[in-house]
PDB file of C-alpha atoms and ligand atoms in Angstrom:
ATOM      1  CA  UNK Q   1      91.432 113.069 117.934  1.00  0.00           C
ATOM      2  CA  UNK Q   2      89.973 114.551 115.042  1.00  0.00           C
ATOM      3  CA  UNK Q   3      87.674 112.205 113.040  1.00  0.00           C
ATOM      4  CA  UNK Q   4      87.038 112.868 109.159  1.00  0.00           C
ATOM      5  CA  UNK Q   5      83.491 112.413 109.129  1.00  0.00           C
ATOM      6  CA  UNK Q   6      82.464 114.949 111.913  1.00  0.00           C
ATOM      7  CA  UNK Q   7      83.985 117.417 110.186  1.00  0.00           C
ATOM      8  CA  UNK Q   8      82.235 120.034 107.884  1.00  0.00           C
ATOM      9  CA  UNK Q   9      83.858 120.082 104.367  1.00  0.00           C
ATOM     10  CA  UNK Q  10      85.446 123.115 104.796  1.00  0.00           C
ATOM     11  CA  UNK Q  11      86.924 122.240 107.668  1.00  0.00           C
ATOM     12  CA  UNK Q  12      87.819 118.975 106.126  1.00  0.00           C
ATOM     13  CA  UNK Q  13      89.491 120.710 103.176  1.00  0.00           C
ATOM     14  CA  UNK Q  14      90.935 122.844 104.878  1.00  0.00           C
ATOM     15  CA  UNK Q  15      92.629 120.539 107.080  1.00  0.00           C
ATOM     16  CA  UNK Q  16      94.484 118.760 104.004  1.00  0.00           C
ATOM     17  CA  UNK Q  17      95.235 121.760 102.176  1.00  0.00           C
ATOM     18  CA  UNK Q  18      97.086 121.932 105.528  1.00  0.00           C
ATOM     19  CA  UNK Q  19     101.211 120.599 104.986  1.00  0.00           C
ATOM     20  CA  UNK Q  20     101.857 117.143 105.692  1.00  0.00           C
ATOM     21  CA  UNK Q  21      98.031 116.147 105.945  1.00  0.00           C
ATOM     22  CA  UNK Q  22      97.617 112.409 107.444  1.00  0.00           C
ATOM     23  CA  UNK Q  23      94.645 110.317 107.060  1.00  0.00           C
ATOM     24  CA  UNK Q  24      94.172 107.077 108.816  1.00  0.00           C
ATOM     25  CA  UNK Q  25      91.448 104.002 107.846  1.00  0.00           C
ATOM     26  CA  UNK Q  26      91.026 101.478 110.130  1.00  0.00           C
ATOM     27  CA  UNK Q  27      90.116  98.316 108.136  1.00  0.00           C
ATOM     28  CA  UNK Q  28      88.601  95.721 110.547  1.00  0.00           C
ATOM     29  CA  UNK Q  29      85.711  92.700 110.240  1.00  0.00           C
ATOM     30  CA  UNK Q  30      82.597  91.420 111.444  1.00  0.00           C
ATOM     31  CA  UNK Q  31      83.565  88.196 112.743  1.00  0.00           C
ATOM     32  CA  UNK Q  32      82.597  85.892 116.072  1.00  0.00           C
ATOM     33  CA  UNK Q  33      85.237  86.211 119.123  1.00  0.00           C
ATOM     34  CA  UNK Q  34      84.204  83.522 121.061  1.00  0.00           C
ATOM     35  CA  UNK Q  35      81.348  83.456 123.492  1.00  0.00           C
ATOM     36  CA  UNK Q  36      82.638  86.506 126.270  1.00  0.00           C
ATOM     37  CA  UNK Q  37      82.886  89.330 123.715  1.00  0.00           C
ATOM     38  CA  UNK Q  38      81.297  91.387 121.038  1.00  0.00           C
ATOM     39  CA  UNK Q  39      81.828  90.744 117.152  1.00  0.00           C
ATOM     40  CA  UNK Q  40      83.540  93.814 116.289  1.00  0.00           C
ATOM     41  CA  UNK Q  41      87.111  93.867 118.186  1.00  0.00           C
ATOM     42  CA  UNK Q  42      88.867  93.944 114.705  1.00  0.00           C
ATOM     43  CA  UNK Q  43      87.030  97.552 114.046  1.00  0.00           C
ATOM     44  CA  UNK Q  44      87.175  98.604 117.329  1.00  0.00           C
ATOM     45  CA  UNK Q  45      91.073  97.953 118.436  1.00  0.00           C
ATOM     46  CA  UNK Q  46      92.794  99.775 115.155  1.00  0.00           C
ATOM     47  CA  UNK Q  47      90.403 102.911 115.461  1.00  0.00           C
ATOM     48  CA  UNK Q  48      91.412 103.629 118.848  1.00  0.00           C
ATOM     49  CA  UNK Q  49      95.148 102.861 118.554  1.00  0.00           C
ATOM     50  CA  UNK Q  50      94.126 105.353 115.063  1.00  0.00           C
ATOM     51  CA  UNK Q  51      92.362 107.670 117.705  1.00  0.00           C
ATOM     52  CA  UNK Q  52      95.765 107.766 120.266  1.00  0.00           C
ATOM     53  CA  UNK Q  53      98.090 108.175 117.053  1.00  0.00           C
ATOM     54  CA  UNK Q  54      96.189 110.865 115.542  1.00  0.00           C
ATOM     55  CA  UNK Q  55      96.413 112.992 118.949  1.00  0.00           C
ATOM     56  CA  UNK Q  56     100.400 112.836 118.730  1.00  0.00           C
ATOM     57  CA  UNK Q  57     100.575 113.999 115.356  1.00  0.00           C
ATOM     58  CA  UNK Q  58     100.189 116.841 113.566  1.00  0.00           C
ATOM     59  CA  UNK Q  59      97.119 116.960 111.482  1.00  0.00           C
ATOM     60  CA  UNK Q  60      96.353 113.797 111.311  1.00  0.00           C
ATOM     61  CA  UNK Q  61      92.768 112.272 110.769  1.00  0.00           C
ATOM     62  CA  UNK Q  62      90.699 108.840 111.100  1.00  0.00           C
ATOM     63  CA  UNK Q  63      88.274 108.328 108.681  1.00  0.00           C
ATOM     64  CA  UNK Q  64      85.358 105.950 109.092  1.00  0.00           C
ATOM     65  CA  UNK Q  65      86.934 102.419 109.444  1.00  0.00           C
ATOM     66  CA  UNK Q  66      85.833  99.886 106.681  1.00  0.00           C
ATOM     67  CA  UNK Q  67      83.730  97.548 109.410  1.00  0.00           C
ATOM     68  CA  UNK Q  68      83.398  94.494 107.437  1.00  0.00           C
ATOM     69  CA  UNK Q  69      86.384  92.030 106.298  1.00  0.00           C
ATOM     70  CA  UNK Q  70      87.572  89.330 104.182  1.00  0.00           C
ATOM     71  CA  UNK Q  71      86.623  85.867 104.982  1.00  0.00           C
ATOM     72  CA  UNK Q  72      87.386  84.136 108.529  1.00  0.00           C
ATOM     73  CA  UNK Q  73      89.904  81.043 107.930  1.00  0.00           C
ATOM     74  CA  UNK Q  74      89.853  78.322 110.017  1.00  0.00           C
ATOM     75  CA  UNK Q  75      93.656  78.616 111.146  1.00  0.00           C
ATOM     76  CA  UNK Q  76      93.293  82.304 111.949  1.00  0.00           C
ATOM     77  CA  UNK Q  77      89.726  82.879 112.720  1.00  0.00           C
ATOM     78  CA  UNK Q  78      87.915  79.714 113.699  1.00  0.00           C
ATOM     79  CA  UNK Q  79      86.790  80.029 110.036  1.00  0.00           C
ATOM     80  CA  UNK Q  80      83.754  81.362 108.321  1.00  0.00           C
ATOM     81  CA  UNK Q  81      80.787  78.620 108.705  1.00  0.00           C
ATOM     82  CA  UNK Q  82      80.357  80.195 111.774  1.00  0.00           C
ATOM     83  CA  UNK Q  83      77.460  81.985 112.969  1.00  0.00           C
ATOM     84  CA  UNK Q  84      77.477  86.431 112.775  1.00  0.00           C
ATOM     85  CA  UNK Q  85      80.706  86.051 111.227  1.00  0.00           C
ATOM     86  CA  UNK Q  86      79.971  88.315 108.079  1.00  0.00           C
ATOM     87  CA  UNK Q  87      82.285  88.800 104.864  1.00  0.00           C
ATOM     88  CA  UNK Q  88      83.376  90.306 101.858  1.00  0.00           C
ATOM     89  CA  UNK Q  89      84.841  88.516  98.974  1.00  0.00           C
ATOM     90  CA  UNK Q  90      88.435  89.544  99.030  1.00  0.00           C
ATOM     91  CA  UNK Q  91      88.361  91.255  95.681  1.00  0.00           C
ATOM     92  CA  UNK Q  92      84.800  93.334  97.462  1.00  0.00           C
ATOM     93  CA  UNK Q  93      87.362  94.567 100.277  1.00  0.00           C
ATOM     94  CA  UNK Q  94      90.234  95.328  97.869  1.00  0.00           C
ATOM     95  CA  UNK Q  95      88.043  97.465  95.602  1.00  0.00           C
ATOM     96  CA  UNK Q  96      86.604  99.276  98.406  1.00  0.00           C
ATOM     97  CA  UNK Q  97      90.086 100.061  99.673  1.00  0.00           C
ATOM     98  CA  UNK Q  98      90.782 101.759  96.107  1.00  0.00           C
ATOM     99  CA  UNK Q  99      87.718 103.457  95.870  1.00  0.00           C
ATOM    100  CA  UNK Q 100      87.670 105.469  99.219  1.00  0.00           C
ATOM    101  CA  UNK Q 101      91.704 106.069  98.409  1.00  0.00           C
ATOM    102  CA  UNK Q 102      91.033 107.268  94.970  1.00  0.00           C
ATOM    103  CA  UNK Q 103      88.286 109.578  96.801  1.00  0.00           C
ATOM    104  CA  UNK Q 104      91.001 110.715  99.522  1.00  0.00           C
ATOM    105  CA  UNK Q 105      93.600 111.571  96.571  1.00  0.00           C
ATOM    106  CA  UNK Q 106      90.741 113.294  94.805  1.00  0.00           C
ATOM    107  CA  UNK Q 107      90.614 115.577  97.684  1.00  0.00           C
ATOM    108  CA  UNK Q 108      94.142 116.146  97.612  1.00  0.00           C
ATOM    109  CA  UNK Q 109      94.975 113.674 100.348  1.00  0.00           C
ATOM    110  CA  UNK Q 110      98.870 112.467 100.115  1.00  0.00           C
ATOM    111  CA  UNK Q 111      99.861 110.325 103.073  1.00  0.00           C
ATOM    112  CA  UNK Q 112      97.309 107.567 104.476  1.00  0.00           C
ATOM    113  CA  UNK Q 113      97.644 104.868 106.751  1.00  0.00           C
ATOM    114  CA  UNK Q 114      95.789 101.385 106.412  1.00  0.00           C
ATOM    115  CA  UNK Q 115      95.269 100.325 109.937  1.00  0.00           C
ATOM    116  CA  UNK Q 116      94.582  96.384 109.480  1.00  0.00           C
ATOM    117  CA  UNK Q 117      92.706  95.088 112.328  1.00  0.00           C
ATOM    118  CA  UNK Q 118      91.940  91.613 110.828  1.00  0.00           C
ATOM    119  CA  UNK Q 119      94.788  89.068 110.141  1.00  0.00           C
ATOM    120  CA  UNK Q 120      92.512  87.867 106.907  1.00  0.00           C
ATOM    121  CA  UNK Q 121      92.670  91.388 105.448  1.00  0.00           C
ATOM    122  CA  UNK Q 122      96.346  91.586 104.861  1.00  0.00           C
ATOM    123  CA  UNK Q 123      96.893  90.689 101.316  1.00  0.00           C
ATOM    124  CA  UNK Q 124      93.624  92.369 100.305  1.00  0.00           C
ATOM    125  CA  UNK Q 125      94.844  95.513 101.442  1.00  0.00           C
ATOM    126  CA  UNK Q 126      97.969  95.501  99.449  1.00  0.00           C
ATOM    127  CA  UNK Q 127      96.097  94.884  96.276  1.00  0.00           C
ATOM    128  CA  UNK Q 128      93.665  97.786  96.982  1.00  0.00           C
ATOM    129  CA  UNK Q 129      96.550  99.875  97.996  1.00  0.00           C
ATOM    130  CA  UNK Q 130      98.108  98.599  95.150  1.00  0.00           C
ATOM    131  CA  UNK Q 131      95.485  99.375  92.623  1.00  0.00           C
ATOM    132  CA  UNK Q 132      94.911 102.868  94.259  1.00  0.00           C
ATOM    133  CA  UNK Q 133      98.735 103.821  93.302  1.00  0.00           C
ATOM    134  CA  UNK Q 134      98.655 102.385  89.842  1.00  0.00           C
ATOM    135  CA  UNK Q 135      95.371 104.453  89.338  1.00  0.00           C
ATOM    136  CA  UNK Q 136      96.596 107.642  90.620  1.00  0.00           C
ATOM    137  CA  UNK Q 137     100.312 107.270  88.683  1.00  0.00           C
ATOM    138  CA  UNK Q 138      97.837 106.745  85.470  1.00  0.00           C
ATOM    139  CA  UNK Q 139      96.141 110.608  86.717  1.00  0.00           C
ATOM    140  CA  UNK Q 140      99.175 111.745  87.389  1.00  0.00           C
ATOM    141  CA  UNK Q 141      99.708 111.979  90.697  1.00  0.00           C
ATOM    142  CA  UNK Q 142     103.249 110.802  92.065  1.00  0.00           C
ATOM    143  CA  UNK Q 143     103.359 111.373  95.676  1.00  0.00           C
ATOM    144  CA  UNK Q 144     100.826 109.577  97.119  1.00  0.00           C
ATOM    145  CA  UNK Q 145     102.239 107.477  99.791  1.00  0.00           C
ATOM    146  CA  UNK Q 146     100.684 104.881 101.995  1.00  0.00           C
ATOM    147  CA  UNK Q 147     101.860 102.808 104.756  1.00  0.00           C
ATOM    148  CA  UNK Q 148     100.052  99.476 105.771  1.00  0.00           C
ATOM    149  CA  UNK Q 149     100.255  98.070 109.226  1.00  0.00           C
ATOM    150  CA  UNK Q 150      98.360  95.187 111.834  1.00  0.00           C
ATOM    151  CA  UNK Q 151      98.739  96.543 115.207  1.00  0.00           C
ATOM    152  CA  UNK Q 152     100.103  93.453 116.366  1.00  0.00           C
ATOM    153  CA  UNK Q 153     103.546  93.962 114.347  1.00  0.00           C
ATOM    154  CA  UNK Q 154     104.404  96.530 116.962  1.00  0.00           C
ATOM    155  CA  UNK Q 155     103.721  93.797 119.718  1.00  0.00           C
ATOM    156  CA  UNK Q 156     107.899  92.922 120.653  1.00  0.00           C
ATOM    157  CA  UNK Q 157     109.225  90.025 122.076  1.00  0.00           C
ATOM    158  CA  UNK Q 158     109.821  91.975 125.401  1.00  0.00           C
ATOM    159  CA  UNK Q 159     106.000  92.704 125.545  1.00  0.00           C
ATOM    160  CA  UNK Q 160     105.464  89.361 124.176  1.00  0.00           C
ATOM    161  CA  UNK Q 161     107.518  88.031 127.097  1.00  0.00           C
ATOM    162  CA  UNK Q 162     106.209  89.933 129.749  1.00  0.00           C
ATOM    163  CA  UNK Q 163     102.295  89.100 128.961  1.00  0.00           C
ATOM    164  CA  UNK Q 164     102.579  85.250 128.373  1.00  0.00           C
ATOM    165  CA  UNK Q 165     105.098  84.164 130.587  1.00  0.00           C
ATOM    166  CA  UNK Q 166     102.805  80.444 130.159  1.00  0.00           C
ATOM    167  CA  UNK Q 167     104.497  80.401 126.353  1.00  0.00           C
ATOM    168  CA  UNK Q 168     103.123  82.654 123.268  1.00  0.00           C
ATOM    169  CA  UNK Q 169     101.144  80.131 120.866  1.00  0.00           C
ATOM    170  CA  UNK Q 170     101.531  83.382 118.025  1.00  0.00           C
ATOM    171  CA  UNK Q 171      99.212  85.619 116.635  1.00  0.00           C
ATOM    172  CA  UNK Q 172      97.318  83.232 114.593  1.00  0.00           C
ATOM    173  CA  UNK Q 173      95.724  81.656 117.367  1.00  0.00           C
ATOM    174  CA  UNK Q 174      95.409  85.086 119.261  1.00  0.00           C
ATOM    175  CA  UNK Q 175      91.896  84.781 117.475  1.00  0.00           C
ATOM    176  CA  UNK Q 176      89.832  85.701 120.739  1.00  0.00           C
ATOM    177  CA  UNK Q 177      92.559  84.774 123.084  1.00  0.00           C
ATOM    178  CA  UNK Q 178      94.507  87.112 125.276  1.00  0.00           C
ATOM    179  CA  UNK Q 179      95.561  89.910 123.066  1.00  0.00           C
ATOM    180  CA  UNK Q 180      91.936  90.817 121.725  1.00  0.00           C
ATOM    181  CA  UNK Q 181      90.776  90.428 124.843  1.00  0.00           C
ATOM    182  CA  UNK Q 182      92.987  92.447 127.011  1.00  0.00           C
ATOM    183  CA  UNK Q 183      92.736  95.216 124.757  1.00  0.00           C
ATOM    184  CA  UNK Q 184      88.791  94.981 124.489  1.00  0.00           C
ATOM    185  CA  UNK Q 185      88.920  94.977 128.034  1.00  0.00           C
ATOM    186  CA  UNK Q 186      90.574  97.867 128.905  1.00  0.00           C
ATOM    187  CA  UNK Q 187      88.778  99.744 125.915  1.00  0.00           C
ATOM    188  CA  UNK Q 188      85.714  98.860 125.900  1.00  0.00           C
ATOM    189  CA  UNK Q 189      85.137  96.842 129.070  1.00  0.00           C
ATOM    190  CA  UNK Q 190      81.399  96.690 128.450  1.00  0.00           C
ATOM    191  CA  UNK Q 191      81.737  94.438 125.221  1.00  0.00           C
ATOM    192  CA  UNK Q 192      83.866  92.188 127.388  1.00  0.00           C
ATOM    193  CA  UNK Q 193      81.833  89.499 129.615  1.00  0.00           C
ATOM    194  CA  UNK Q 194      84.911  87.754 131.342  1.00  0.00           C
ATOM    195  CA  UNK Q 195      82.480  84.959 133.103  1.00  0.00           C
ATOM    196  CA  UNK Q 196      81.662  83.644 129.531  1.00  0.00           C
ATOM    197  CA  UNK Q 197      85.370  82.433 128.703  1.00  0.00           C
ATOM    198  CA  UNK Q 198      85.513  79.046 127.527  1.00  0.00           C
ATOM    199  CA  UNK Q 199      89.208  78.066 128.835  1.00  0.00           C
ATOM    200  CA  UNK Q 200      90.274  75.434 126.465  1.00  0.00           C
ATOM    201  CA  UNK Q 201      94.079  74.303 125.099  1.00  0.00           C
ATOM    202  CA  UNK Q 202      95.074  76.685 121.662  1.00  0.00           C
ATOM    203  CA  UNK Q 203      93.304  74.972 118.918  1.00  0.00           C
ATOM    204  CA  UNK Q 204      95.268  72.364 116.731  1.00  0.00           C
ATOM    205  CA  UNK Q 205      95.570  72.133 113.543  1.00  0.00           C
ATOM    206  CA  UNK Q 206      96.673  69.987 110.316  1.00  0.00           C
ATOM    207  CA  UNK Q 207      99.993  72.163 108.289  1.00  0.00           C
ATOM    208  CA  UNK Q 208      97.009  72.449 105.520  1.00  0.00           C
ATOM    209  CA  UNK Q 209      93.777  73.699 104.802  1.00  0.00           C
ATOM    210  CA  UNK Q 210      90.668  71.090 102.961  1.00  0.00           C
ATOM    211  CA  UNK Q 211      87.732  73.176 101.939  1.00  0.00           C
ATOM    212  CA  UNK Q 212      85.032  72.974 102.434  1.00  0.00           C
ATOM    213  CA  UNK Q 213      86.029  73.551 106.322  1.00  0.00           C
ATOM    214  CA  UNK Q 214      85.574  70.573 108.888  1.00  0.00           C
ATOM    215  CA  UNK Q 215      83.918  73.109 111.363  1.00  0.00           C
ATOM    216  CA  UNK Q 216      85.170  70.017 114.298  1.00  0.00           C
ATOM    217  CA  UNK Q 217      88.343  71.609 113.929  1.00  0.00           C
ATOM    218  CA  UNK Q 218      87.549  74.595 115.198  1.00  0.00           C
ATOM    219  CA  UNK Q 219      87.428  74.844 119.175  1.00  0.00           C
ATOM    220  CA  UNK Q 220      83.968  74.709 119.933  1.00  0.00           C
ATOM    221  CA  UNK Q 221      84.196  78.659 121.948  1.00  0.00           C
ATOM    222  CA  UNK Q 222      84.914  79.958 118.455  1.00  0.00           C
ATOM    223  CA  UNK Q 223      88.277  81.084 119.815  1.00  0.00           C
ATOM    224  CA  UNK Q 224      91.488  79.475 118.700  1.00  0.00           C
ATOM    225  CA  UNK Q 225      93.162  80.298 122.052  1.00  0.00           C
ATOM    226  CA  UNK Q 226      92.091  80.892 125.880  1.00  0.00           C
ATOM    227  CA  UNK Q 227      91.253  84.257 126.893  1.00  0.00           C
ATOM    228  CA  UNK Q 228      91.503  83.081 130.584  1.00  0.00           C
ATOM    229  CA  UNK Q 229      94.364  85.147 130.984  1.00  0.00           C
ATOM    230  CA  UNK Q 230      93.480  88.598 129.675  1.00  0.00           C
ATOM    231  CA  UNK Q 231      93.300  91.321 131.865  1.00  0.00           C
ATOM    232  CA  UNK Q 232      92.655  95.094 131.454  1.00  0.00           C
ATOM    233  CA  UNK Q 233      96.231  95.700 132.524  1.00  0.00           C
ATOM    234  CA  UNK Q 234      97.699  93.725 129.542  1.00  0.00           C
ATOM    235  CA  UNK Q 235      95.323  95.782 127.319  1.00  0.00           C
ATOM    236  CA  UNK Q 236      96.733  99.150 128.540  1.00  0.00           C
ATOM    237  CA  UNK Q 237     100.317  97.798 128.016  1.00  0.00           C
ATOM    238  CA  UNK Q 238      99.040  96.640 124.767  1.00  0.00           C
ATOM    239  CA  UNK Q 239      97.609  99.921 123.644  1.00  0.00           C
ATOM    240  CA  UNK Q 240     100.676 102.018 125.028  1.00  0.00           C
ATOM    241  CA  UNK Q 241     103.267  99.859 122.635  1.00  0.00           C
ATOM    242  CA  UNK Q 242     101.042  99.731 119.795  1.00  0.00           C
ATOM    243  CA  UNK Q 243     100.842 103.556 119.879  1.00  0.00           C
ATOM    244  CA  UNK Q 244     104.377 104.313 120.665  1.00  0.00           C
ATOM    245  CA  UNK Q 245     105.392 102.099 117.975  1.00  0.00           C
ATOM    246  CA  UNK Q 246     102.777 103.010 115.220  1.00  0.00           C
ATOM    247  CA  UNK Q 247     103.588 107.000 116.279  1.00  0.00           C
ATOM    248  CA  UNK Q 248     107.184 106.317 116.113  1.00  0.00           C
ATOM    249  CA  UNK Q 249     107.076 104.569 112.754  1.00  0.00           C
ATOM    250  CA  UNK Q 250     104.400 106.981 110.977  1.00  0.00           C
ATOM    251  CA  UNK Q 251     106.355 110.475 112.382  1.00  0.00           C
ATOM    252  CA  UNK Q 252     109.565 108.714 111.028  1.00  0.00           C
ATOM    253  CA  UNK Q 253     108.725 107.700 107.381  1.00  0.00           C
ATOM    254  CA  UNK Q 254     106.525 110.731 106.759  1.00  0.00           C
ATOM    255  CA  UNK Q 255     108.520 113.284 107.784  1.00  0.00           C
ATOM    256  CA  UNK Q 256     111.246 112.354 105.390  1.00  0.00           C
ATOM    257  CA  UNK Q 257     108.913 111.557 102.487  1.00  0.00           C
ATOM    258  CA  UNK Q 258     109.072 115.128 100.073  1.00  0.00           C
ATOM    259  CA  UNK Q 259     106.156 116.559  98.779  1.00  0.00           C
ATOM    260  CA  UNK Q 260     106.222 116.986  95.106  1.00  0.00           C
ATOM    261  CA  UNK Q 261     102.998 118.239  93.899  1.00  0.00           C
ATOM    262  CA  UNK Q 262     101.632 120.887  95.551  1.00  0.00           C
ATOM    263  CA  UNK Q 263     104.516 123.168  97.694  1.00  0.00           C
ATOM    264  CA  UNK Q 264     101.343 124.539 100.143  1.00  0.00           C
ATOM    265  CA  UNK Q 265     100.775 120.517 100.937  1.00  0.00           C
TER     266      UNK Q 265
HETATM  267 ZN1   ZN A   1      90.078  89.579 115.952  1.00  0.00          ZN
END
């Protein structure tokens, strides 16, 4: 995979002078999962399903994921009161997003891919994706296009099926549970300490939120669901869908997206 910042700028310009010139951000968080593994699956999962995609296409590139995210919520991520979980304010995260796109347009970068990482992020994203193609339509750019995605989306109800045949409580509760954790283990199998999961029942919770947070509500592992069930296996059929699918999808709108601006692009 070729990553943006190891580049030299030549190289780097080079490379998106280049036609049909992809750049992919990974936008993740710094946020607790539970007691058997490190804080930073939300970076770590999206740059290497960004890492896989990038070797199937074409000049494609990952630039430096955005590490930090918006703030944990309860109902998706055992909620922020809790200890190393570390946030921005959502309109922080949004603004960064338009400020490192306006910077990739600026160097004549076209087509980029948000790689969300971080159910929290979502709507954040948009708005900085948003803002970044109002800005660029006022400098008169017209064909910048941008996909968002959460690697999860491309997680079917065959796969679904196949790796919780005990019932799938959804993604929600996920936080920690076996998805993060299969994938962490077959990744990165040192951030994973399987002896240190807390196997508890998926967390339950009121169809509301009350701020501030009653932290009792959150399971007491910090994870919303049990990882007891993750294995590296799972992770690697994880990883293999999510890259099929997020190859599949990115090759397919790209290619038939037509470059206006620059006929060399
Ligand atoms: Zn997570």
């Amino acid at each position: 995979m070729v990553q943006m910042a190891e580049l030299d700028w030549m190289t780097y310009q080079s490379r998106v002078n280049t036609k049909g010139c992809l750049i992919f951000l990974p936008v993740g968080a710094l946020e607790q999962h539970g007691p058997h593994m490190s804080m930073n699956p939300d970076v770590l999962i999206p740059q290497a399903i960004a890492d896989a995609v990038t070797d199937r296409l074409d000049n494609a590139m990952v630039a430096p994921p955005i590490a930090y995210g918006y703030k944990s919520q309860q109902q998706s991520g055992g909620g922020n009161h809790m200890p190393g979980t570390t946030s921005l304010d959502g309109h922080t995260l949004s603004c960064t997003i338009r400020d490192i796109i306006r910077e990739l347009v600026r160097h004549g970068v076209r087509r980029i891919v948000l790689m969300n990482g971080h159910y929290e992020n979502s709507m954040f994203i948009v708005e900085g994706v948003d803002l970044a193609i109002r800005d660029s339509h006022h400098n008169g750019v017209e064909d910048l296009n941008i996909m968002i995605l959460s690697y999860w989306d491309f997680v079917g109800d065959d796969t679904i099926k196949r790796l919780y045949p005990e019932g799938f409580t959804g993604w929600d509760l996920e936080h920690g549970g076996v998805m993060e954790t299969s994938l962490m283990m077959h990744l990165y199998p040192d951030l994973v300490d399987i002896s240190k999961i807390i196997d508890h029942e998926p967390a339950e919770f009121p169809p509301y939120d009350m701020f501030p947070v009653d932290p009792s509500l959150t399971p007491a592992s910090g994870t919303l669901s049990s990882a007891k069930n993750a294995t590296p296996e799972k992770g690697e059929i994880l990883m293999k869908v999510c890259v099929t699918g997020i190859t599949d999808a990115v090759r397919k709108k790209f290619s038939s997206i037509p470059i206006i601006s620059d006929p060399a692009r």
